[in-house]
mmCIF file of C-alpha atoms in Angstrom:
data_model
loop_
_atom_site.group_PDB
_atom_site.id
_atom_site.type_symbol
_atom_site.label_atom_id
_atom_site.label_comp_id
_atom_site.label_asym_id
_atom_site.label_seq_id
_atom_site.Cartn_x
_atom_site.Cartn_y
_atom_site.Cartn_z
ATOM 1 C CA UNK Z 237 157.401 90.825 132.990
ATOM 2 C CA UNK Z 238 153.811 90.545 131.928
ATOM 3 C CA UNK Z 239 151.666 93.626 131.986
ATOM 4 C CA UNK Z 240 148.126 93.743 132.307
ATOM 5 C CA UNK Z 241 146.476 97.057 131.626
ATOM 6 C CA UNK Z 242 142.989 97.806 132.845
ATOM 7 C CA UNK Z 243 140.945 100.425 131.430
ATOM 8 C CA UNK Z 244 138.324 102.197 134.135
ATOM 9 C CA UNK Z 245 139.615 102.921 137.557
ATOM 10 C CA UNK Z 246 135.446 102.270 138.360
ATOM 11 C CA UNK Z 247 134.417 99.402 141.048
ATOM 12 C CA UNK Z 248 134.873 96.736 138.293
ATOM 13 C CA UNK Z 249 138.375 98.097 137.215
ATOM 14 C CA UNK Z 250 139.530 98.792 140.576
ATOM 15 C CA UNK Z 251 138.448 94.955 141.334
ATOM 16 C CA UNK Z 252 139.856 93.527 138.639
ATOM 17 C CA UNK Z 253 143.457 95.496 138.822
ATOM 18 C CA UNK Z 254 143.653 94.521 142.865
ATOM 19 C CA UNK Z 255 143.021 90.259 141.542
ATOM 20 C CA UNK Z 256 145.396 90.367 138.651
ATOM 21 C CA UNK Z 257 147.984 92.680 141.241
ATOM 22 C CA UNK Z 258 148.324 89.507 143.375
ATOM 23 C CA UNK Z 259 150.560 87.987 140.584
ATOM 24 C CA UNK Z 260 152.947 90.526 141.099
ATOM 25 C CA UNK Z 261 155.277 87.540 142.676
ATOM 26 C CA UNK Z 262 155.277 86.198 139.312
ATOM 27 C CA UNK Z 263 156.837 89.517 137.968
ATOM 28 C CA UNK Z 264 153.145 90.659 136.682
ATOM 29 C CA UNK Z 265 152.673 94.462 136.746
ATOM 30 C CA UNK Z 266 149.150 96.267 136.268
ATOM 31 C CA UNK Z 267 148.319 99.724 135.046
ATOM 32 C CA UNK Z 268 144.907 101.624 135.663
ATOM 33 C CA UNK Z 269 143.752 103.899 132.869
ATOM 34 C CA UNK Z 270 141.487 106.825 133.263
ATOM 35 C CA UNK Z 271 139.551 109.473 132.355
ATOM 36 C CA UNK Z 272 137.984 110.324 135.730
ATOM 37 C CA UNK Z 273 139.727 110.438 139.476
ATOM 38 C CA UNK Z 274 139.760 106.459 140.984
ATOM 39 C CA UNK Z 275 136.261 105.865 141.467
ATOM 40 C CA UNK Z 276 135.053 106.145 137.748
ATOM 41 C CA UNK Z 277 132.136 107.811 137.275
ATOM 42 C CA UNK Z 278 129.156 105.465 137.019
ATOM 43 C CA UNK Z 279 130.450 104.204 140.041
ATOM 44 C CA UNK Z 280 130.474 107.551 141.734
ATOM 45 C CA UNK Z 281 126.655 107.486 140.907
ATOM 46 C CA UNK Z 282 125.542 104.434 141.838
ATOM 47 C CA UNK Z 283 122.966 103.637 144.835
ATOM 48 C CA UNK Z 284 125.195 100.854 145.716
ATOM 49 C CA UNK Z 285 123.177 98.255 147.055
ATOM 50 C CA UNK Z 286 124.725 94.960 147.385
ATOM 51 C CA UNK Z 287 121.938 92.207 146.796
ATOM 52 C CA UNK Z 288 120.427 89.442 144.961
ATOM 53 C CA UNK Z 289 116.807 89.414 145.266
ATOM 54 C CA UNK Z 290 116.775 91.504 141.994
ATOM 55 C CA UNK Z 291 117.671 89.120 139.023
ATOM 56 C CA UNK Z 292 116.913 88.403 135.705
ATOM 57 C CA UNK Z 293 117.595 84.350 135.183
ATOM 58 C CA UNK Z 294 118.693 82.216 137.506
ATOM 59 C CA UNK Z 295 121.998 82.052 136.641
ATOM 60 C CA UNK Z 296 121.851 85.884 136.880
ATOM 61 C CA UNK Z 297 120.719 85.254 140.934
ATOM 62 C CA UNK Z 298 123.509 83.129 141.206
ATOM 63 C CA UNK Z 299 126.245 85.087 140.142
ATOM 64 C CA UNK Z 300 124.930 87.697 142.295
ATOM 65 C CA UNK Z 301 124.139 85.872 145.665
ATOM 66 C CA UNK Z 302 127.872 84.502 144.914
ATOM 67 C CA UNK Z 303 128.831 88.056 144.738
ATOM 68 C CA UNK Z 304 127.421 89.215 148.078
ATOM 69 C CA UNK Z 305 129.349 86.280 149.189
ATOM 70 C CA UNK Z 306 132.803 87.689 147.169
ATOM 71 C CA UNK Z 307 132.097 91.135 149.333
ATOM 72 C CA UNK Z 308 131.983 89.428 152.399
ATOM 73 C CA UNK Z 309 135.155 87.383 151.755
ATOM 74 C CA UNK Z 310 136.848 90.714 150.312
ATOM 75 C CA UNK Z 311 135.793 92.874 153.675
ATOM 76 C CA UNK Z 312 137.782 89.533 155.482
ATOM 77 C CA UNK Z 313 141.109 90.405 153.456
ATOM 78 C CA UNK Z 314 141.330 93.831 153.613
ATOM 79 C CA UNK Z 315 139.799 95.215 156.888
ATOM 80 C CA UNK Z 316 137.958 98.897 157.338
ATOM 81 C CA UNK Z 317 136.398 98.294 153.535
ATOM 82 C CA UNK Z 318 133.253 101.022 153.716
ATOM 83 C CA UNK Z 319 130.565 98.170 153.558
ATOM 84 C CA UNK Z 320 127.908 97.767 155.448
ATOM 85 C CA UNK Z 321 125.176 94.663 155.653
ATOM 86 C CA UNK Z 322 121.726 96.167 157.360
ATOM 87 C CA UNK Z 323 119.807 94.611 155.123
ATOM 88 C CA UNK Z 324 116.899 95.419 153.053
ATOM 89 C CA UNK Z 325 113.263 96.111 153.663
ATOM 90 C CA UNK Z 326 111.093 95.208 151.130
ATOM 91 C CA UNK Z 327 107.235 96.109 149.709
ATOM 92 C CA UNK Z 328 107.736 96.996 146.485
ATOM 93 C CA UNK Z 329 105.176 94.175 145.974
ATOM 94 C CA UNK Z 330 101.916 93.723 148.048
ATOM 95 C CA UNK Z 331 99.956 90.757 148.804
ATOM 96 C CA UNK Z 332 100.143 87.396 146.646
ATOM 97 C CA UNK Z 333 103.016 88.872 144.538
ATOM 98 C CA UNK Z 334 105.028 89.393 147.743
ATOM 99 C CA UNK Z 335 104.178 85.911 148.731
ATOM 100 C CA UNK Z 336 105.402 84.280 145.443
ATOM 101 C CA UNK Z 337 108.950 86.585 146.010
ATOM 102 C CA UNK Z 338 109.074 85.160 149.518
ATOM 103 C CA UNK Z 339 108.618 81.752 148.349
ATOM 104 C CA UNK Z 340 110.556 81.844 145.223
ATOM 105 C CA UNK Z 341 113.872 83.721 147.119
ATOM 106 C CA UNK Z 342 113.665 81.178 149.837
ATOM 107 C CA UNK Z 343 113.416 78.056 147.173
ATOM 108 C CA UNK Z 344 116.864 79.650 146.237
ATOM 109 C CA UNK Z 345 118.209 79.477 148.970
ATOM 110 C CA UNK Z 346 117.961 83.666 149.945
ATOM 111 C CA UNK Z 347 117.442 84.339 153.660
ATOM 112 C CA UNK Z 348 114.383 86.213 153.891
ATOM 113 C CA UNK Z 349 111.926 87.694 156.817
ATOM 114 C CA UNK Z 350 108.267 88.034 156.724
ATOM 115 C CA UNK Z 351 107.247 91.302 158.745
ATOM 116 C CA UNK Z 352 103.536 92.182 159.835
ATOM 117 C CA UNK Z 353 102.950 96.006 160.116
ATOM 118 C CA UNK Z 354 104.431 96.024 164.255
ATOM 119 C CA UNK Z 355 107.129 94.318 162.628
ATOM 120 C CA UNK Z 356 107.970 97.129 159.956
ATOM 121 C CA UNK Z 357 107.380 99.651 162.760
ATOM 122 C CA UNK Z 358 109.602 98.144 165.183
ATOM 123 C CA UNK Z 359 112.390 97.878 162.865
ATOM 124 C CA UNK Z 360 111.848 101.245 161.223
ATOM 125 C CA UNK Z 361 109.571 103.964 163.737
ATOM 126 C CA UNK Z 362 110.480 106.783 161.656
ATOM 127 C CA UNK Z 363 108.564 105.464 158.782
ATOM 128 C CA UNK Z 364 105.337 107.285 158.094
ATOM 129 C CA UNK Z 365 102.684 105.204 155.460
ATOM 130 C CA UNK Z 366 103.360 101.887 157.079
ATOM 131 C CA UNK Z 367 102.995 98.630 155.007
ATOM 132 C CA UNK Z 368 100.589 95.662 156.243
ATOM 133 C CA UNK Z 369 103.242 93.466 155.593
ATOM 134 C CA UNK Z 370 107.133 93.315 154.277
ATOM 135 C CA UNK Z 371 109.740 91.192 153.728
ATOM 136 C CA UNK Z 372 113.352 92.135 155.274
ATOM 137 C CA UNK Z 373 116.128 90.513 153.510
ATOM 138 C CA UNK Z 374 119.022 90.514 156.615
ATOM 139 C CA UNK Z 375 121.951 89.102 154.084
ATOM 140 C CA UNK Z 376 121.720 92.554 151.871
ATOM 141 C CA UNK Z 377 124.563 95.175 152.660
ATOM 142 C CA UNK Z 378 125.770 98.761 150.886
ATOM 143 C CA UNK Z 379 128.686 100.466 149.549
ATOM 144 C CA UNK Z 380 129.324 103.064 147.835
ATOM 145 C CA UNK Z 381 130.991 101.659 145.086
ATOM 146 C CA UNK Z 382 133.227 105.060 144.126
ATOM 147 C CA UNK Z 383 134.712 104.635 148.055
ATOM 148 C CA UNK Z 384 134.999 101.302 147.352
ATOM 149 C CA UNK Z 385 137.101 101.552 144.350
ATOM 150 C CA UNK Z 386 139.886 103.745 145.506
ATOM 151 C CA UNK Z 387 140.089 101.359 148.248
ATOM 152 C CA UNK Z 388 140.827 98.389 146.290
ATOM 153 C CA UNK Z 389 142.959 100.415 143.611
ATOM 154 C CA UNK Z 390 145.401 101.412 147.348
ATOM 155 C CA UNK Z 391 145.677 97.932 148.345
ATOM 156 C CA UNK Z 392 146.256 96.992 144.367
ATOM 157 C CA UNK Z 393 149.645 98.955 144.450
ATOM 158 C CA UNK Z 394 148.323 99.135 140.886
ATOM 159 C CA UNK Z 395 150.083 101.651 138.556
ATOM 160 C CA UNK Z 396 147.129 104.908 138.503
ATOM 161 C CA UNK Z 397 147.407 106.612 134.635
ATOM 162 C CA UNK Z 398 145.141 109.645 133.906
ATOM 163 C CA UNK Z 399 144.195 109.554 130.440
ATOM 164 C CA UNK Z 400 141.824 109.243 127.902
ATOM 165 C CA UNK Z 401 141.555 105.754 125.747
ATOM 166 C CA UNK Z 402 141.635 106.760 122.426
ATOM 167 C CA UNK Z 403 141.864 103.757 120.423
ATOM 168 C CA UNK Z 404 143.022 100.029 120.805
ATOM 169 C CA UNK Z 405 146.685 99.685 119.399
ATOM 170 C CA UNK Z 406 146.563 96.176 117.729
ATOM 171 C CA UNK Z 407 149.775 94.214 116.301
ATOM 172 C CA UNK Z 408 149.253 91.277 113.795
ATOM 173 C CA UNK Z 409 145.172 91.164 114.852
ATOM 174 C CA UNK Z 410 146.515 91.229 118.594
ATOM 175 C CA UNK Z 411 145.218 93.766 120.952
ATOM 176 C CA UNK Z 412 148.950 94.891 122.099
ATOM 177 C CA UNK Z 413 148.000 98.808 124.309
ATOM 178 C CA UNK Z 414 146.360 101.779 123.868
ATOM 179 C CA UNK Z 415 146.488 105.053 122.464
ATOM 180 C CA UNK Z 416 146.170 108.241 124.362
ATOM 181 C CA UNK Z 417 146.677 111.849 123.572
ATOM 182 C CA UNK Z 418 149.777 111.416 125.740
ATOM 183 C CA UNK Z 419 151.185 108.602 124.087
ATOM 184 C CA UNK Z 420 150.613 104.892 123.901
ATOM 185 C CA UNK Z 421 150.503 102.367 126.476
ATOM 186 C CA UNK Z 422 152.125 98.920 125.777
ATOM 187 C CA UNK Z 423 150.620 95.966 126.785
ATOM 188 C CA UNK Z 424 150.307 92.255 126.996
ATOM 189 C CA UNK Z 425 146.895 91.947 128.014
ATOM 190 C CA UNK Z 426 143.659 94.943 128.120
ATOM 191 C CA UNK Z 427 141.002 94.573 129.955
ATOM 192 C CA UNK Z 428 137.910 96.884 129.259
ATOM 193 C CA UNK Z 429 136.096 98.116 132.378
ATOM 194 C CA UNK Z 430 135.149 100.928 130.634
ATOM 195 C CA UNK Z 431 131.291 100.734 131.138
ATOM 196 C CA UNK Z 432 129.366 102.795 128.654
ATOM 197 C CA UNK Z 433 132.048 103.749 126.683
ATOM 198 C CA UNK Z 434 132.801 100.059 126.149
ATOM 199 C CA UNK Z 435 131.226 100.265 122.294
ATOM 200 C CA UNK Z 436 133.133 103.379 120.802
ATOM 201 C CA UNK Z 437 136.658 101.431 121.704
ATOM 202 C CA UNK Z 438 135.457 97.715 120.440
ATOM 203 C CA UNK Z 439 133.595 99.673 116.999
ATOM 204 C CA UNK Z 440 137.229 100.191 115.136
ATOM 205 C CA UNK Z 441 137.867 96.914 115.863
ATOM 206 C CA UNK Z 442 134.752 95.449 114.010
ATOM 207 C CA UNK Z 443 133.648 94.623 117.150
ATOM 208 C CA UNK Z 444 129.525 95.578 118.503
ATOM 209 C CA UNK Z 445 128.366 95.671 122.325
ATOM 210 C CA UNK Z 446 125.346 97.042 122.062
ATOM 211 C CA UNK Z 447 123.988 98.861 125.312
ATOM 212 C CA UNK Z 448 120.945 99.802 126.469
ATOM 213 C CA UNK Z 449 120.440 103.833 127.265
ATOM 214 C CA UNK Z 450 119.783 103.957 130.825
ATOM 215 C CA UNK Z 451 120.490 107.138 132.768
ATOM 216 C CA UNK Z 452 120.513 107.271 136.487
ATOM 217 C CA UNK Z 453 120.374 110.093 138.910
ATOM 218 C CA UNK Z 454 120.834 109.627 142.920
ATOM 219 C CA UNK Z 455 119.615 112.436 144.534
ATOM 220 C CA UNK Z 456 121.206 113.597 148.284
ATOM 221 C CA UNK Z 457 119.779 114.958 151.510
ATOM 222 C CA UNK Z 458 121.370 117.753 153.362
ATOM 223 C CA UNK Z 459 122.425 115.904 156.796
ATOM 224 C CA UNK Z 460 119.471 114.303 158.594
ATOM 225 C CA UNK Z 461 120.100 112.682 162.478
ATOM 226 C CA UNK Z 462 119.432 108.671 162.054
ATOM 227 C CA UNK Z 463 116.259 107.802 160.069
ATOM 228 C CA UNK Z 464 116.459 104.972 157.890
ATOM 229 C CA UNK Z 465 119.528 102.549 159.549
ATOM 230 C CA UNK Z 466 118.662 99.935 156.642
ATOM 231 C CA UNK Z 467 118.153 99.895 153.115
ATOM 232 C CA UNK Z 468 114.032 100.474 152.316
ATOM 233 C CA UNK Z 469 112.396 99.158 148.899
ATOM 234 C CA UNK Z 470 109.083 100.485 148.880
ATOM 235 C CA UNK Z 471 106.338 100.776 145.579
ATOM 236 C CA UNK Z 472 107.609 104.373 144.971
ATOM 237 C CA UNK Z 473 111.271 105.314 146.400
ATOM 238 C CA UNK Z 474 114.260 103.008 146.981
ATOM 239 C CA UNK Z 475 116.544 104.866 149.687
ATOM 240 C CA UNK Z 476 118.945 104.799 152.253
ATOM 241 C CA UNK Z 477 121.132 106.453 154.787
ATOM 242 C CA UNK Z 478 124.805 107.118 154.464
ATOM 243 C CA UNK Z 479 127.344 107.726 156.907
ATOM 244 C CA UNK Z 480 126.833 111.451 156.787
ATOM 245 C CA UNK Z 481 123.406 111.152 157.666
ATOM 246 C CA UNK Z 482 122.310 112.294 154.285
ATOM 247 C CA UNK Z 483 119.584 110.228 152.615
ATOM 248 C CA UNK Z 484 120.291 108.342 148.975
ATOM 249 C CA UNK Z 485 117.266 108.801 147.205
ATOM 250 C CA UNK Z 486 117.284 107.438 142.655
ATOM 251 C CA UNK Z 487 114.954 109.797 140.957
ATOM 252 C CA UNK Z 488 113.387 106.919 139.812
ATOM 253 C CA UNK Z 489 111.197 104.775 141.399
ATOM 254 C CA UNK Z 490 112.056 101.206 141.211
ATOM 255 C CA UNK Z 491 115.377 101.809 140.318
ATOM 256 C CA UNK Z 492 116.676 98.745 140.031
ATOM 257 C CA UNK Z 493 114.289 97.416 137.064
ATOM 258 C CA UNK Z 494 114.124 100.989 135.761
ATOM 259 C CA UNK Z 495 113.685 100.699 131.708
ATOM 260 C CA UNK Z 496 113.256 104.179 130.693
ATOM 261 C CA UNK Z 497 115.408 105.882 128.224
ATOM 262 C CA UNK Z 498 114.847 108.886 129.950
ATOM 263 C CA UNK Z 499 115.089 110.203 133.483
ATOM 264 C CA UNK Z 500 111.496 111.885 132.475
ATOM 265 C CA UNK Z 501 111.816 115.624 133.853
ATOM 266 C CA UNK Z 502 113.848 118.264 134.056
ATOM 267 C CA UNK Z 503 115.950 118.509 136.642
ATOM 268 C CA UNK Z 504 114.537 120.756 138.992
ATOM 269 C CA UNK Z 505 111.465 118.591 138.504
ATOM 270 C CA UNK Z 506 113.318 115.049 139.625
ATOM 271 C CA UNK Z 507 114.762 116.931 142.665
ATOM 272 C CA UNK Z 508 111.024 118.135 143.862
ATOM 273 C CA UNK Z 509 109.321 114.918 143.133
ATOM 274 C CA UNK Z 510 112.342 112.862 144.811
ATOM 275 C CA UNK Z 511 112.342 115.311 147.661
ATOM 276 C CA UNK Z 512 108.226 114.927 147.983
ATOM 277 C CA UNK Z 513 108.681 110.752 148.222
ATOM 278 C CA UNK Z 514 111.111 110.886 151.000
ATOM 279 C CA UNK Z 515 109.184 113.436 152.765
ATOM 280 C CA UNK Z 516 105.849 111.024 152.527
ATOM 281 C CA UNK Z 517 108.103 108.227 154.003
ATOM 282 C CA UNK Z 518 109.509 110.175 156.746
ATOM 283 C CA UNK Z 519 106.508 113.015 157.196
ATOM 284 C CA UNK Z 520 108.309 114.450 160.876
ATOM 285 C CA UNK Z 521 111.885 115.062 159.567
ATOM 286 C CA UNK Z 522 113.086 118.208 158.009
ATOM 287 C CA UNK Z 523 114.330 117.104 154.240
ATOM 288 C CA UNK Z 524 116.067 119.416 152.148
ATOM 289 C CA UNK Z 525 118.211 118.830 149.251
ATOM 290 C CA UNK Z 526 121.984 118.611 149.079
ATOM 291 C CA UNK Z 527 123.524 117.257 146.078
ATOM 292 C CA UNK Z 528 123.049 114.953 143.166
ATOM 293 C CA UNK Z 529 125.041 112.571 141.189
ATOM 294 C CA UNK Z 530 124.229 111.204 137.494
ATOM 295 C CA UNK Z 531 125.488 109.437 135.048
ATOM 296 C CA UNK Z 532 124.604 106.535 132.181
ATOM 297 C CA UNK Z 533 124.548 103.277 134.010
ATOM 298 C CA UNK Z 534 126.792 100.498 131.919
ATOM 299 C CA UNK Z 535 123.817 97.988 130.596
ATOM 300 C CA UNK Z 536 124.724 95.725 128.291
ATOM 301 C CA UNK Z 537 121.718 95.046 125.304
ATOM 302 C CA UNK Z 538 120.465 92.381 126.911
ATOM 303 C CA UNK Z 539 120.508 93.516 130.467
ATOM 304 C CA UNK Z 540 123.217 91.103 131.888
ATOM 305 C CA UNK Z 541 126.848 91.604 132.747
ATOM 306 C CA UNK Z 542 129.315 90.774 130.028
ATOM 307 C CA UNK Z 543 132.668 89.556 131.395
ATOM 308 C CA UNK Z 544 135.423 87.436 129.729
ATOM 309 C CA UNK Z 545 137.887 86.927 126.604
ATOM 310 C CA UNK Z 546 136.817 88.406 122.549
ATOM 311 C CA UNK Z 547 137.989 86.879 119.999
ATOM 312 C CA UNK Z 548 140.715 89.008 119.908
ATOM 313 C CA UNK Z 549 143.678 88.079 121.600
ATOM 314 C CA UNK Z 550 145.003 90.249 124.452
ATOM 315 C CA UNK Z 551 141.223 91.714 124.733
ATOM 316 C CA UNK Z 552 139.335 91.026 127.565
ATOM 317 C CA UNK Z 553 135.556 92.787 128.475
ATOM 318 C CA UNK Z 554 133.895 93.646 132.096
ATOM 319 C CA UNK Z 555 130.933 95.421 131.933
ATOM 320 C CA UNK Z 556 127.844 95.417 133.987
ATOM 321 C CA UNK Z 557 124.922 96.760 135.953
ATOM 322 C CA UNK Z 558 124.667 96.240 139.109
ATOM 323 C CA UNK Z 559 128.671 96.725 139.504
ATOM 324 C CA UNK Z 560 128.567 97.496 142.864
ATOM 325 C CA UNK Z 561 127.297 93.824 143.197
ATOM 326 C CA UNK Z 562 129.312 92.097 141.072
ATOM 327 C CA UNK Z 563 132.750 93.550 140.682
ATOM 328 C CA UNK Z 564 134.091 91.498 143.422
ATOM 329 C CA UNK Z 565 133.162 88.640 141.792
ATOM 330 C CA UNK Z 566 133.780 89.178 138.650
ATOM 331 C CA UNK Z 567 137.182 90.437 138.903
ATOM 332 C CA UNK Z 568 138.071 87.334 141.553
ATOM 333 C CA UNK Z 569 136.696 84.975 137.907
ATOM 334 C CA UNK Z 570 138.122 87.265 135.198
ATOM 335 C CA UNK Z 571 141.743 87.502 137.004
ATOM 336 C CA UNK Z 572 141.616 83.533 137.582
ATOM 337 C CA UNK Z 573 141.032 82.874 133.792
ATOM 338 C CA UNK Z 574 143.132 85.945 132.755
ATOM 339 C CA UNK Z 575 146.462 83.977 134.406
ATOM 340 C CA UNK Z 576 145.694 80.715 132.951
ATOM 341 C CA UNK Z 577 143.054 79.553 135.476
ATOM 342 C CA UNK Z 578 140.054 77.463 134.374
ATOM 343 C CA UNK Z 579 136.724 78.936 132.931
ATOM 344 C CA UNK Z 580 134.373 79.840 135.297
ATOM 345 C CA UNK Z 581 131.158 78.511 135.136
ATOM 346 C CA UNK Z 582 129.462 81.098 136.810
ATOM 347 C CA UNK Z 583 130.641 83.411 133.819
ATOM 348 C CA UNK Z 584 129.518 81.002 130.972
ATOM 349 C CA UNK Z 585 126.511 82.812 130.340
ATOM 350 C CA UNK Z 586 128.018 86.036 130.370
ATOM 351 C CA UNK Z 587 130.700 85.638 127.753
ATOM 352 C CA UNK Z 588 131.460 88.651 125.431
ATOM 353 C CA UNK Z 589 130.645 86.064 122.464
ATOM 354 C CA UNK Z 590 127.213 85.701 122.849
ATOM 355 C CA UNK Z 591 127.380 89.324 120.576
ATOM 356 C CA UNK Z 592 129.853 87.718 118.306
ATOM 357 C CA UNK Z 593 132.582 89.396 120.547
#
């Protein structure tokens, strides 16, 4: 019997345990490790907006506009999946900048919608500063990706540890388990979807990922009636509306392309300026604060995902921002090549080794 054991019970854990679970006719058997309740905990913080029109390279757009596809086809398998596509609209950019996006999404193939101000208003009359123009991107969905995870994890029949990964056991420069406090865990195969603490377990090793510091907070409405039925990117506030009627507000503007090292405030000071954005965008509801969520969000030094074999045998590497994107994908890929499959092309420029892993 071959065991695979997965470190991270986070969306790209969760998605990689419920690919390499449907060996388990071939007598595979795969553990979940970890520290926090299924759902991880970057996961649990994450906006979790599924799209594409945010990317990097172009091979970065099309490993995500093949993940929006992965969702779609993983919603098909396993029915009652919290996602949602409403789509997305978009003004973060004005005038011939929001041109060149329209043109240069649609040149890739992205469905996207030009809307004149009626347009925005129509599809949004809650809305109170309303744009001269927007684009509405109708392929773009949500999740939220901690939801998501203990989904998958259910219909993994996966093995669920709670632990702590202390170190990588190794046999004979092999990467064989893993320590915990409670004991080790024996395996033929581990596979880090550990996020941000990806580096401390590779260091011993001789191993470096490094990782950019990005911290992310989501900030929650108390229970609102229907505002916002679709995901809105405007110049100052990315938000959206969850099934509780609470709004999903980052506490920093653009989000998504967010750089800073910082969140930039304390935290009574992100809550009031996040609460004072949403209540410019919707001026005639009643927004109060509920809850927030934060945590580091897992971006590798470069900014793209790293997924695939090290050079150590038995060690395999998921990490990434935006998981809630790609973790269908990825783990569909990494599962493939894990049990022999080829190499994916749409992973070959997101190999551990381009850091010498």
């Amino acid at each position: 019997m071959v065991h695979t054991l997965v470190i991270g019970a986070g969306i790209a854990g969760a998605s990689i345990a419920l690919e390499c679970a449907e060996c388990a006719e071939r007598g595979d058997r795969v553990t979940i490790l970890s520290t926090d309740p299924a759902g991880g905990l970057a996961s649990a913080s994450s906006f979790g907006w599924l799209n594409a029109s945010f990317y990097l390279t172009p091979e970065h757009f099309t490993l995500r506009f093949a993940a929006m596809r992965a969702h779609r086809h993983l919603a098909e398998r396993l029915p009652g999946l919290p996602t949602r596509w409403p789509g997305c609209l978009w003004y973060e950019e004005t005038g011939p900048a929001q041109d060149d996006t329209a043109r240069t999404l649609r040149e890739l193939g992205y469905a996207v919608e030009p809307l004149s101000r009626a347009g925005v208003t129509a599809m949004l009359p809650a809305l109170g500063p309303v744009p001269d123009t927007a684009l509405f991107f109708p392929e773009e969905g949500v999740a939220d990706p901690a939801d998501l995870a203990r989904a998958l994890i259910a219909a993994s029949g996966a093995t669920l540890a709670h632990g702590t990964a202390m170190a990588l056991v190794t046999t004979q420069g092999r990467v064989t388990g893993v320590r915990t406090a409670e004991g080790e865990i024996a395996a033929d195969r581990v596979v880090l979807a550990t996020g941000t603490g990806t580096p401390a377990l590779l260091a011993p090793l001789g191993l470096d990922l490094p990782m950019l510091k990005r911290p992310g907070m989501i900030v929650a409405t108390a229970p609102l009636p229907p505002l916002c039925p679709l995901i809105l990117a405007t110049p100052g506030q990315e938000v959206r509306q969850d099934g509780q009627g609470r709004l999903l507000a980052p506490a920093s503007p653009s989000h998504q392309s967010d750089a800073a090292e910082t969140l930039g405030g304390s935290f009574p000071a992100l809550v009031s300026a996040t609460l004072t954005r949403l209540r410019d965008l919707f001026p005639t509801a009643d927004i109060q604060f509920g809850s927030h969520r934060m945590a580091q969000r897992p971006v590798p030094g470069d900014g793209l995902p790293v997924a695939g074999p090290t050079r150590l045998d038995g060690l395999w590497i998921a990490v990434m921002h935006s998981g809630a994107t790609l973790a269908p994908l990825v783990g569909t890929l990494l599962a493939q090549e894990i049990h022999g499959g080829p190499e994916s092309p749409l992973l070959a420029p997101f190999r551990p080794s381009r850091f010498g892993l």
